[in-house]
mmCIF file with all atom_site columns, C-alpha atoms in Angstrom:
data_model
loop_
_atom_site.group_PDB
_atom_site.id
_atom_site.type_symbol
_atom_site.label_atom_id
_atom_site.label_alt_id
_atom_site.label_comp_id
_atom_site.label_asym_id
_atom_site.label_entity_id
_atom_site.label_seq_id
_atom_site.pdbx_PDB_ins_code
_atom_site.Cartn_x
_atom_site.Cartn_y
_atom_site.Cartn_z
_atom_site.occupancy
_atom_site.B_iso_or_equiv
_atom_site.pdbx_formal_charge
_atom_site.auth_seq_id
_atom_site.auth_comp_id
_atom_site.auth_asym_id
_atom_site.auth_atom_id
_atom_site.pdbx_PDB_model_num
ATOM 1  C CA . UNK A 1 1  ? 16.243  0.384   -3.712  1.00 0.00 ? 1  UNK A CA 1
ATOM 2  C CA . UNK A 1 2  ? 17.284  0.928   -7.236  1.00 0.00 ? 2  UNK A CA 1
ATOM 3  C CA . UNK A 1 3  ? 17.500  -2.445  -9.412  1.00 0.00 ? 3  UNK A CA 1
ATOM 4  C CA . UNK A 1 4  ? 15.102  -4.434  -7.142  1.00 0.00 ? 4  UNK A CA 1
ATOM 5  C CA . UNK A 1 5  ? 12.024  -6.231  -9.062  1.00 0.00 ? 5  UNK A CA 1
ATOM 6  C CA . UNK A 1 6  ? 8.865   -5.749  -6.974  1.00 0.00 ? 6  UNK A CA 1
ATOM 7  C CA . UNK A 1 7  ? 6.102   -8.171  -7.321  1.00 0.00 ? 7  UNK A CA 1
ATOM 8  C CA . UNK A 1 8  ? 2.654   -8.487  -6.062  1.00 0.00 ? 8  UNK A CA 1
ATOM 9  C CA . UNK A 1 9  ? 1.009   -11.874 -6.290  1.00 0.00 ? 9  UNK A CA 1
ATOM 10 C CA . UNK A 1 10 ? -2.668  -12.017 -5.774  1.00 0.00 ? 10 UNK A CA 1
ATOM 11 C CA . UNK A 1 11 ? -5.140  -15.077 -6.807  1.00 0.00 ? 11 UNK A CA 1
ATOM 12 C CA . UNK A 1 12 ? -8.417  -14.077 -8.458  1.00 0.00 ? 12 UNK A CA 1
ATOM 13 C CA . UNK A 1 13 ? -11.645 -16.502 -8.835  1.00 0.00 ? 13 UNK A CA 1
ATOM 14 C CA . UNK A 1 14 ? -14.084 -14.481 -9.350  1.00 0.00 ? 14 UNK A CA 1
ATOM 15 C CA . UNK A 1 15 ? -15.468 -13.788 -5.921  1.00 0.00 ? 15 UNK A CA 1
ATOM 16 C CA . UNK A 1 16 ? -15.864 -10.085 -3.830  1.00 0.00 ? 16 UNK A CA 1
ATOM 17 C CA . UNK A 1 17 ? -13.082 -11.386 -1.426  1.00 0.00 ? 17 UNK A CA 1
ATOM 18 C CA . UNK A 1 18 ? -10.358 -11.764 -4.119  1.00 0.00 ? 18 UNK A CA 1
ATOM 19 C CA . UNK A 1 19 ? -11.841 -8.679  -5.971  1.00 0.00 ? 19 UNK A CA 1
ATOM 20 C CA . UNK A 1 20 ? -11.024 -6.622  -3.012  1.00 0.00 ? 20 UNK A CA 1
ATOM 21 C CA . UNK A 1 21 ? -7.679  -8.446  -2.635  1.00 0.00 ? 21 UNK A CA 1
ATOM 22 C CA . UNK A 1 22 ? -6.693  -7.587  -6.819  1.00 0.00 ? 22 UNK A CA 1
ATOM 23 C CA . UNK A 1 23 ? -7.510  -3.968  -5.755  1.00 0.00 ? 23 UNK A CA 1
ATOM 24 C CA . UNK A 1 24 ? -5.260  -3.721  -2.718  1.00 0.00 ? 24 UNK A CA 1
ATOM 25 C CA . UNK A 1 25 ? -2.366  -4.935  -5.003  1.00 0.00 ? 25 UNK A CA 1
ATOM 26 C CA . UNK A 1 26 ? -3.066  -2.356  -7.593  1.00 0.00 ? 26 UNK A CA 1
ATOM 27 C CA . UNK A 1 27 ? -2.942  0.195   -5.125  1.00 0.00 ? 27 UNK A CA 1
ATOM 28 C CA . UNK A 1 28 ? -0.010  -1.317  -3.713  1.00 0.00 ? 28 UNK A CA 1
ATOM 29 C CA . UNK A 1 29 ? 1.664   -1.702  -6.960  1.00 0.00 ? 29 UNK A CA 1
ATOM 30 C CA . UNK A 1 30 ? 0.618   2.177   -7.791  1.00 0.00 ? 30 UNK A CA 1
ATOM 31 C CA . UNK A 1 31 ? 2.503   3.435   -4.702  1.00 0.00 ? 31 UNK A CA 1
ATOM 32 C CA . UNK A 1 32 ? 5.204   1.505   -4.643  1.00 0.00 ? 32 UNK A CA 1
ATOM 33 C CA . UNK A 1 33 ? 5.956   0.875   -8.293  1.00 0.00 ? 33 UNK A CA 1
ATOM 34 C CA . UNK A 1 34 ? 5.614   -2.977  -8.157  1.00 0.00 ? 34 UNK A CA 1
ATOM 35 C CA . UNK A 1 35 ? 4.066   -5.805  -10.918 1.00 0.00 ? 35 UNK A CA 1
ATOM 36 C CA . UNK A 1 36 ? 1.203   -6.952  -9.967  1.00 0.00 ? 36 UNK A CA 1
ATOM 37 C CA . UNK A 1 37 ? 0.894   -10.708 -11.096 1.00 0.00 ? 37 UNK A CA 1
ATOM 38 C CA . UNK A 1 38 ? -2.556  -12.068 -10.965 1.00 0.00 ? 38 UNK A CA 1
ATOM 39 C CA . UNK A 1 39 ? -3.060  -15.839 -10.635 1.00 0.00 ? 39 UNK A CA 1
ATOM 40 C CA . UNK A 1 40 ? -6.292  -17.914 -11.485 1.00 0.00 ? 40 UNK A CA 1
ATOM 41 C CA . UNK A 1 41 ? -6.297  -21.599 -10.481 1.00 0.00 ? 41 UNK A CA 1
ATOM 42 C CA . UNK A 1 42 ? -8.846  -24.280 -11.905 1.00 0.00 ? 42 UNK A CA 1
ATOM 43 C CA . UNK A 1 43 ? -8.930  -27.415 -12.183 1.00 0.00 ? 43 UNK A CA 1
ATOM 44 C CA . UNK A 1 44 ? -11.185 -29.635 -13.708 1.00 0.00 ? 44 UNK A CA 1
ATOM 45 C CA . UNK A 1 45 ? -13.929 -31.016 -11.820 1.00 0.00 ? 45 UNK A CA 1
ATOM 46 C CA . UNK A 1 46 ? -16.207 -32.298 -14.574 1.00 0.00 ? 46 UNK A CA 1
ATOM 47 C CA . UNK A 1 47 ? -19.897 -31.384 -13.302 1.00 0.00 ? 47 UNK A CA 1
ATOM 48 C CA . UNK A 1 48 ? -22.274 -31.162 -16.113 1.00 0.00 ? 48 UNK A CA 1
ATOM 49 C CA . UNK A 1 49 ? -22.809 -27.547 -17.215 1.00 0.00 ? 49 UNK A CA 1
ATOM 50 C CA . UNK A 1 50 ? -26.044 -26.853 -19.008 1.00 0.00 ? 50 UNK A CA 1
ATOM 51 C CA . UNK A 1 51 ? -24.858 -28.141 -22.337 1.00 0.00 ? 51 UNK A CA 1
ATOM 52 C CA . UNK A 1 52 ? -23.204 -31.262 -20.909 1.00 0.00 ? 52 UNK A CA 1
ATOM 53 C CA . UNK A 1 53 ? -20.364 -31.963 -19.637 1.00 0.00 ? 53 UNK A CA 1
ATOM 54 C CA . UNK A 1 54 ? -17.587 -29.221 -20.039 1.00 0.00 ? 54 UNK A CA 1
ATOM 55 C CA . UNK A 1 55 ? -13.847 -30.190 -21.566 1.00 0.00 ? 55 UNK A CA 1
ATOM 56 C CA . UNK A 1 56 ? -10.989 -29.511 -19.625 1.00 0.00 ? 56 UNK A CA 1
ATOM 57 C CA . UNK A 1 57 ? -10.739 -26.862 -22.631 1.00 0.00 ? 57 UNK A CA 1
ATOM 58 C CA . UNK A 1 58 ? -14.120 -25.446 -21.492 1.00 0.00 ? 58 UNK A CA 1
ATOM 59 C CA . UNK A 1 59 ? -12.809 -24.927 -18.014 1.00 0.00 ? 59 UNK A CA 1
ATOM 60 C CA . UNK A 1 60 ? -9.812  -23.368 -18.513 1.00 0.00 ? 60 UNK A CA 1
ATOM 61 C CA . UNK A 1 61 ? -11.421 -20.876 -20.515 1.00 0.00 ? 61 UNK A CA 1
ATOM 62 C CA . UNK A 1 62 ? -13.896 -20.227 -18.042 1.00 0.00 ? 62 UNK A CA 1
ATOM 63 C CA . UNK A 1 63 ? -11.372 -19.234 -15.588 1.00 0.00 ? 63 UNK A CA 1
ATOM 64 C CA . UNK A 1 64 ? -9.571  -17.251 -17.903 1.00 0.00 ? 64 UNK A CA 1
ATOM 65 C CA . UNK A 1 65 ? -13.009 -15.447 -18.971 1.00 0.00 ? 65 UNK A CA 1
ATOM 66 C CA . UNK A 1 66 ? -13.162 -14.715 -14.958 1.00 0.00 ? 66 UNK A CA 1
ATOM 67 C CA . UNK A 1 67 ? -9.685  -13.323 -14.447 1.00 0.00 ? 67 UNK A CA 1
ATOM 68 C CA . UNK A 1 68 ? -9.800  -10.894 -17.977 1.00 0.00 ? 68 UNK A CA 1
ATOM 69 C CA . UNK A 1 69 ? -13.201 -9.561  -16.451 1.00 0.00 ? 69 UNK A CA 1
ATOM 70 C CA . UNK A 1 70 ? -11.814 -9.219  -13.004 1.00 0.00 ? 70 UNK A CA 1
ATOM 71 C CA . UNK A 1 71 ? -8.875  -7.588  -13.614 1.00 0.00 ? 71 UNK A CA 1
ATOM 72 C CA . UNK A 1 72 ? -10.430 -5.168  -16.743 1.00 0.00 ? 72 UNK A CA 1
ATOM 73 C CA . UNK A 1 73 ? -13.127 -4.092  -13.774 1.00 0.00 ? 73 UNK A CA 1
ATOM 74 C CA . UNK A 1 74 ? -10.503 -3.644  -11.490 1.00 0.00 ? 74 UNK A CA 1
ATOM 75 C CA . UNK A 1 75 ? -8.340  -1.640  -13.704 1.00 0.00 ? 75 UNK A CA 1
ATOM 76 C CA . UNK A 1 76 ? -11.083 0.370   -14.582 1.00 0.00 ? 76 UNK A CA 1
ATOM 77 C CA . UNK A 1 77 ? -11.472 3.986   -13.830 1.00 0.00 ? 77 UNK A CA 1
ATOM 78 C CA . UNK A 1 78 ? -7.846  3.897   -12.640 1.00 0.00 ? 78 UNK A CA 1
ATOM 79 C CA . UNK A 1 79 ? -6.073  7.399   -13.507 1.00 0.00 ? 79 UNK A CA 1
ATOM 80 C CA . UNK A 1 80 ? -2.821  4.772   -13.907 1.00 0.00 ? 80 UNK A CA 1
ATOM 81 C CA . UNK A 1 81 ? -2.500  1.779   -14.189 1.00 0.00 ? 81 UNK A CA 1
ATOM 82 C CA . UNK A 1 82 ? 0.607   -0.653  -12.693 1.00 0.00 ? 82 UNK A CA 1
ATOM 83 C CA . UNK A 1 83 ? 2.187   -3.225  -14.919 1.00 0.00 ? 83 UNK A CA 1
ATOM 84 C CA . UNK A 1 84 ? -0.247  -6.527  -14.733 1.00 0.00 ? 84 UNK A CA 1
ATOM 85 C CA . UNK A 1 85 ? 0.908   -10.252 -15.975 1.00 0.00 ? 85 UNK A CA 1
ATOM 86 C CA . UNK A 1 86 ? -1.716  -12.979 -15.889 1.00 0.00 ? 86 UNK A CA 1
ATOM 87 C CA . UNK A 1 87 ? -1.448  -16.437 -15.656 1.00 0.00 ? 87 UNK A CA 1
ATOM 88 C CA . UNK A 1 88 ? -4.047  -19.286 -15.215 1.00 0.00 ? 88 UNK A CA 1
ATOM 89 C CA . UNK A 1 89 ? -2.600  -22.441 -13.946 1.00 0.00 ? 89 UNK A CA 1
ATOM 90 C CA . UNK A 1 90 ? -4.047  -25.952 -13.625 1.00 0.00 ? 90 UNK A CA 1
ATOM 91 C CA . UNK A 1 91 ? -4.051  -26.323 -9.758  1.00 0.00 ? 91 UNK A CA 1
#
């Protein structure tokens, strides 16, 4: 259909099951022309990490460090690649 917006939501957090589930989407998205928008949730749960205890700063970064290096591992090697937002949300 001409003029329709395709979108493919899929949640990445850093483990094989959602790693699978990004690369689905991108093949999706490669056949069928679609975005692929990748969500990362955190919230903060404030266990001590080995310097102390982490800032809600600290976590959100750490997700976002997992979705860049999911998504750049996923994209890899790919002869094309679909059109990929990102967003991390507090949930």
């Amino acid at each position: 259909m001409p003029n329709q917006h395709r979108l493919t939501i899929v949640g990445v957090d850093g483990w094989p099951a959602a790693d699978r589930a990004l690369a689905w989407a991108l093949d999706l998205a490669g056949q069928t022309g679609a975005t692929v928008e990748v969500i990362t949730a955190w919230s903060r749960d404030g266990i001590p990490s080995a310097s102390g205890t982490s800032s809600v700063a600290d976590e959100r970064e750490r997700a976002a460090n997992v979705q860049s290096a999911t998504v750049e591992r996923a994209l890899s090697g790919r002869p094309a690649s679909p059109v990929v937002s990102m967003q991390v949300i507090d949930g």
